[in-house]
Coordinates of C-alpha atoms in Angstrom, one line a residue:
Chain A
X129 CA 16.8 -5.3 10.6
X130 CA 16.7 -2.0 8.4
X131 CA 13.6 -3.3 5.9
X132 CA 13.1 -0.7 3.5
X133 CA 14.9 2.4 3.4
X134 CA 14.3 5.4 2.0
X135 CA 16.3 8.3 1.0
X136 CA 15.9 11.4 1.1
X137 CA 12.8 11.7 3.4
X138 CA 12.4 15.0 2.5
X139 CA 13.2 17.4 -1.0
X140 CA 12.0 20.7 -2.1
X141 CA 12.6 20.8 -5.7
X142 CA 12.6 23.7 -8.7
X143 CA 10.5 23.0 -11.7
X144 CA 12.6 21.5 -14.2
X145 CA 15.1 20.6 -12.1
X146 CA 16.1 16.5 -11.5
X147 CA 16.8 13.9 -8.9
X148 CA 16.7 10.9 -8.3
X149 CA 15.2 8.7 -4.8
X150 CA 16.8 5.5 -3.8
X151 CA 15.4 2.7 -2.4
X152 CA 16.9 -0.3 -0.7
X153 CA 16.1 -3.4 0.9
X154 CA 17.6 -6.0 2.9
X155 CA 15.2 -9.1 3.2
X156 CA 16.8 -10.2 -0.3
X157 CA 12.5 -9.7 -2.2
X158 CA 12.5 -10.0 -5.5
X159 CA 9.7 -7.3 -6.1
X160 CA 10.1 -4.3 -5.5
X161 CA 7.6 -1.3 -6.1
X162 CA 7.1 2.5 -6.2
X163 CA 3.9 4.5 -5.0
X164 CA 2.3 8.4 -4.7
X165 CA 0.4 9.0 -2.3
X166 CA -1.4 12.1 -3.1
X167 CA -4.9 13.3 -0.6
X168 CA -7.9 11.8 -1.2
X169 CA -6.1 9.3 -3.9
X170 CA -4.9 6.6 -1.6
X171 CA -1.6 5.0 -3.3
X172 CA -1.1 4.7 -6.9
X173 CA 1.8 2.3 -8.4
X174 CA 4.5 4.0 -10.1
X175 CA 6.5 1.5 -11.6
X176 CA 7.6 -1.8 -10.5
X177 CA 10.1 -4.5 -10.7
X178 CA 10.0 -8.4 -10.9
X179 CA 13.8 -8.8 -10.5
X180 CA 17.3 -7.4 -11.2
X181 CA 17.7 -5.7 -14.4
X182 CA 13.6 -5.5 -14.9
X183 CA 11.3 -3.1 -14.8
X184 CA 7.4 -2.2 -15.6
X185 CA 5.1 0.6 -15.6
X186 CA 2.1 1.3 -13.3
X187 CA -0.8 3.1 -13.2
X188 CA 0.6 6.4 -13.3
X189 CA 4.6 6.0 -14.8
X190 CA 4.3 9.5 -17.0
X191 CA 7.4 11.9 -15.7
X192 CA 9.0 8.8 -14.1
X193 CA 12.0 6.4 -14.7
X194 CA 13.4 3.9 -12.6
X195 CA 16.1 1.3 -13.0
X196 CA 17.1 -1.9 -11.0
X197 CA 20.8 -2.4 -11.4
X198 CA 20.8 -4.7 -8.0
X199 CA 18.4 -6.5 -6.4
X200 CA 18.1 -4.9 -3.2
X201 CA 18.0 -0.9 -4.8
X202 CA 15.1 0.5 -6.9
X203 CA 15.6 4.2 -7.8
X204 CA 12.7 6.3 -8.7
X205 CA 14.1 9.3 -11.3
X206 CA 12.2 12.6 -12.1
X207 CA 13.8 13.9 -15.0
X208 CA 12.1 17.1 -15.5
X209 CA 9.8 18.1 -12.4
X210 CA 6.7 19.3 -12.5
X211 CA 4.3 20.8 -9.4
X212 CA 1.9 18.3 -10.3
X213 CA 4.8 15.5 -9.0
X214 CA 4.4 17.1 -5.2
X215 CA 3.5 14.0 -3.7
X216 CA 4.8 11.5 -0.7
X217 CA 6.6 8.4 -2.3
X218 CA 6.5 5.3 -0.7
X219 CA 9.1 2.1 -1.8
X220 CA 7.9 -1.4 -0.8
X221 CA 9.2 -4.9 -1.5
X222 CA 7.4 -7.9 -1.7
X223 CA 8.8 -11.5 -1.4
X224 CA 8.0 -13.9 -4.7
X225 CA 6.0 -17.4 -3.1
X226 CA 7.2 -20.2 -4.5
X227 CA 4.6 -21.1 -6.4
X228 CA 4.9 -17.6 -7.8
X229 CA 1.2 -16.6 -8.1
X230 CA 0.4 -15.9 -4.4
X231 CA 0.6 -12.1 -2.9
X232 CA 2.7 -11.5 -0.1
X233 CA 2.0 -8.6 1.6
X234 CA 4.5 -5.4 0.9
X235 CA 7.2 -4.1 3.6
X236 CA 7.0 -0.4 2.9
X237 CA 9.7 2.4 3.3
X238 CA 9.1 5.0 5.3
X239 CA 8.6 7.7 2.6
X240 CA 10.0 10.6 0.8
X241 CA 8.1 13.8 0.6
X242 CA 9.1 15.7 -2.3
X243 CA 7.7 19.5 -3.2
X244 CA 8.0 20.9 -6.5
X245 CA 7.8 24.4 -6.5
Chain B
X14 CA -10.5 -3.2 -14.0
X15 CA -10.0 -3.6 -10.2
X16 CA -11.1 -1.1 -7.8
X17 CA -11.3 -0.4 -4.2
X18 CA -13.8 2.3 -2.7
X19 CA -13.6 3.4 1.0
X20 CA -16.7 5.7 1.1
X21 CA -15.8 6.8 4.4
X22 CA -13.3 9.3 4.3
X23 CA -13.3 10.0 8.0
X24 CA -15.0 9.1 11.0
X25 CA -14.4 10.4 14.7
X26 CA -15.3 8.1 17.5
X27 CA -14.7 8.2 21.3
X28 CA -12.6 5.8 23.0
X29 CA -13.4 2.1 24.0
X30 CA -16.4 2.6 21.1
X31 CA -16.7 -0.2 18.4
X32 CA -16.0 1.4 15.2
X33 CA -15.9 -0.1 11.5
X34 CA -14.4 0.7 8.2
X35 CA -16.6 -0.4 5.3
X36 CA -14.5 -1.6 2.3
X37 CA -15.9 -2.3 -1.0
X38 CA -13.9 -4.1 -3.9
X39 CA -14.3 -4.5 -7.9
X40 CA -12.6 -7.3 -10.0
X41 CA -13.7 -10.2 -12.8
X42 CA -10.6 -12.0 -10.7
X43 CA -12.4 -15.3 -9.6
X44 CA -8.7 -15.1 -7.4
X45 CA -8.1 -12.3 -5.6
X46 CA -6.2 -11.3 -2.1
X47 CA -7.2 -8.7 0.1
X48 CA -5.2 -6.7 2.2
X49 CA -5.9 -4.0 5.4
X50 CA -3.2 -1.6 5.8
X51 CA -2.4 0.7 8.9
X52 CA -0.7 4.5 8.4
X53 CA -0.2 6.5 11.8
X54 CA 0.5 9.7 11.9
X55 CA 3.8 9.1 11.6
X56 CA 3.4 8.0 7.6
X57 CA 4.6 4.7 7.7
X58 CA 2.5 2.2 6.2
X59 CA 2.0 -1.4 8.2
X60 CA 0.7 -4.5 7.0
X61 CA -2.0 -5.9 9.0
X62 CA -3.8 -8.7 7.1
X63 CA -3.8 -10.4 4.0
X64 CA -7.2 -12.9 3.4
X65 CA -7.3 -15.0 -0.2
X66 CA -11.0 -15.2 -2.2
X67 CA -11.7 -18.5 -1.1
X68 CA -11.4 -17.6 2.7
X69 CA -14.4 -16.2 3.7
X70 CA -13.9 -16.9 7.6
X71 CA -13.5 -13.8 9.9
X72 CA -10.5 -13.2 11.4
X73 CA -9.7 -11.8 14.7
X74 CA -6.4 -10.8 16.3
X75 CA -6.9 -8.8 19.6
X76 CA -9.0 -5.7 19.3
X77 CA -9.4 -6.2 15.3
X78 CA -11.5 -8.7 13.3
X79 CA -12.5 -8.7 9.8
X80 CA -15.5 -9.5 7.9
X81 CA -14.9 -10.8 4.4
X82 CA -18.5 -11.1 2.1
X83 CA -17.8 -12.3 -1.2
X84 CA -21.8 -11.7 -1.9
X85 CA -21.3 -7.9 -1.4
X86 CA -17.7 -7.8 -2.3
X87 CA -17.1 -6.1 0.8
X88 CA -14.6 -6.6 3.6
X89 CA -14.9 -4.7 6.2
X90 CA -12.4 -4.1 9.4
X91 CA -13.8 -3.3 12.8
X92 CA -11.8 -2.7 16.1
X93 CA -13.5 -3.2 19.4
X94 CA -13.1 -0.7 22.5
X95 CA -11.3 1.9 20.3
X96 CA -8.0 3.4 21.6
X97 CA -6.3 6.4 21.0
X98 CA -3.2 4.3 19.5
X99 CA -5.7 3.1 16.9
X100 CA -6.2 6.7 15.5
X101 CA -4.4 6.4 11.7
X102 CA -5.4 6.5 8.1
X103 CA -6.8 2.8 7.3
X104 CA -6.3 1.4 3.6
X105 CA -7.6 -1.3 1.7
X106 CA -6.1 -3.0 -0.9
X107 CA -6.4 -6.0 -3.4
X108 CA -3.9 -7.7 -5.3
X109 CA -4.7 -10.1 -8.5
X110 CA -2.8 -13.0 -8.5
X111 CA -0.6 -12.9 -11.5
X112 CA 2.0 -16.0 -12.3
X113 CA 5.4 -15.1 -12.5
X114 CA 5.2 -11.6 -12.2
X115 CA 5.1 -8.7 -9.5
X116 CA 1.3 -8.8 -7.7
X117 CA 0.2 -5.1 -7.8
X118 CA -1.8 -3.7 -4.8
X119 CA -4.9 -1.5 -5.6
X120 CA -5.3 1.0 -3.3
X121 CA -8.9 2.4 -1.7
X122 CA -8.2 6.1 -1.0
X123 CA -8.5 5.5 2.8
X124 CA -10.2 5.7 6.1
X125 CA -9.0 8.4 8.5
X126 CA -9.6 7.3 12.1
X127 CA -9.5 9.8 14.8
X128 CA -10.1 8.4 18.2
X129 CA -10.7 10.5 21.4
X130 CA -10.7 10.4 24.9

């Protein structure tokens, strides 16, 4: 039972140059999210996803795109990178109740550190 | 806005010592979830508990038991007899509930635990 996973777990990346981090999941969620975690910041939300083809924006989206082509795969883009995206990125996934208004709690990836130099 | 403060940023106890993290939420939500989160030193992030806003029972599971005060807006996580496994960064979290759509976790910035023989 693979979860969430993550790749790469590690990139060092130019300024300016691109890439792009996959996520995917196997416990069929329908939401699926992406997080920084930067020191003394805890986790901020990204971006996130309520299904296939849909996406929002988080607390801190700016320098970020992301698409959901299949359920199971969220991909986090940096178009353009910047030192200031140095961070560790988590992916999680979170099963919808089916009342649709209670919180499960997330099944997280086990994170990509990405350097911009 | 929702908020989530850990003042402690880190605390240093010696084995089989009790130890508690304080956690301290903001929201105009009258229904809310809260969530403890566990990240080792080897960066994964694991779900521990999840506790809704009419709940205000303590939990306990082995070595861990929560205390959830609506009054203060506080719940707090303690862990009896301290072990050196327990040593990780703890997080708190709290989600809004939000029909039909994705529900976003709020971070606190964490806890870092160091536990000691």
């Amino acid at each position: 039972n693979a979860g969430v996973t993550q790749t790469p777990k590690f990139r060092v990346l130019k300024t300016g140059q691109s890439m792009t981090l996959l996520c995917a999941q196997d416990m069929n969620h329908e939401y699926m999210y992406w997080y920084r975690q930067d020191p003394g910041m805890g986790l901020r939300l990204i971006h996130y996803s309520v299904g296939e083809g849909t996406t929002a924006k988080g607390e801190v989206p700016d320098g970020y795109n992301v698409s959901r082509l299949k359920k199971q795969n969220f991909l986090l883009g940096l178009e353009s990178a910047a030192p200031s995206q140095t961070s560790v990125y988590f992916c999680a996934s979170s099963r919808r109740s089916s009342t649709g208004n209670i919180p499960y709690g997330y099944t997280f990836g086990s994170g990509t550190r990405l350097t911009v130099v | 806005a929702q908020k989530v403060t850990q003042a402690q940023t880190e605390i240093s106890v010696v084995e089989k010592e009790d130890v508690t993290l304080d956690c301290v939420y903001e929201t105009r939500d009258t229904t809310y979830y809260l969530f403890w989160y566990k990240q080792p030193p080897s960066g994964e992030l694991v779900f521990l508990i999840r506790r809704n806003s009419f709940d205000e029972q303590n939990e306990i599971s082995g070595r861990y038991s929560w205390n959830f005060q609506k009054s203060t807006s506080s719940f707090n996580f303690t862990i009896t007899a301290s072990q050196v496994v327990d040593s990780a960064v703890y997080f708190c979290a709290l989600s809004e509930v939000s029909t039909g759509t994705a529900s976003k976790l709020t971070f606190g910035t964490g806890t870092r635990l160091q536990v000691t023989l």
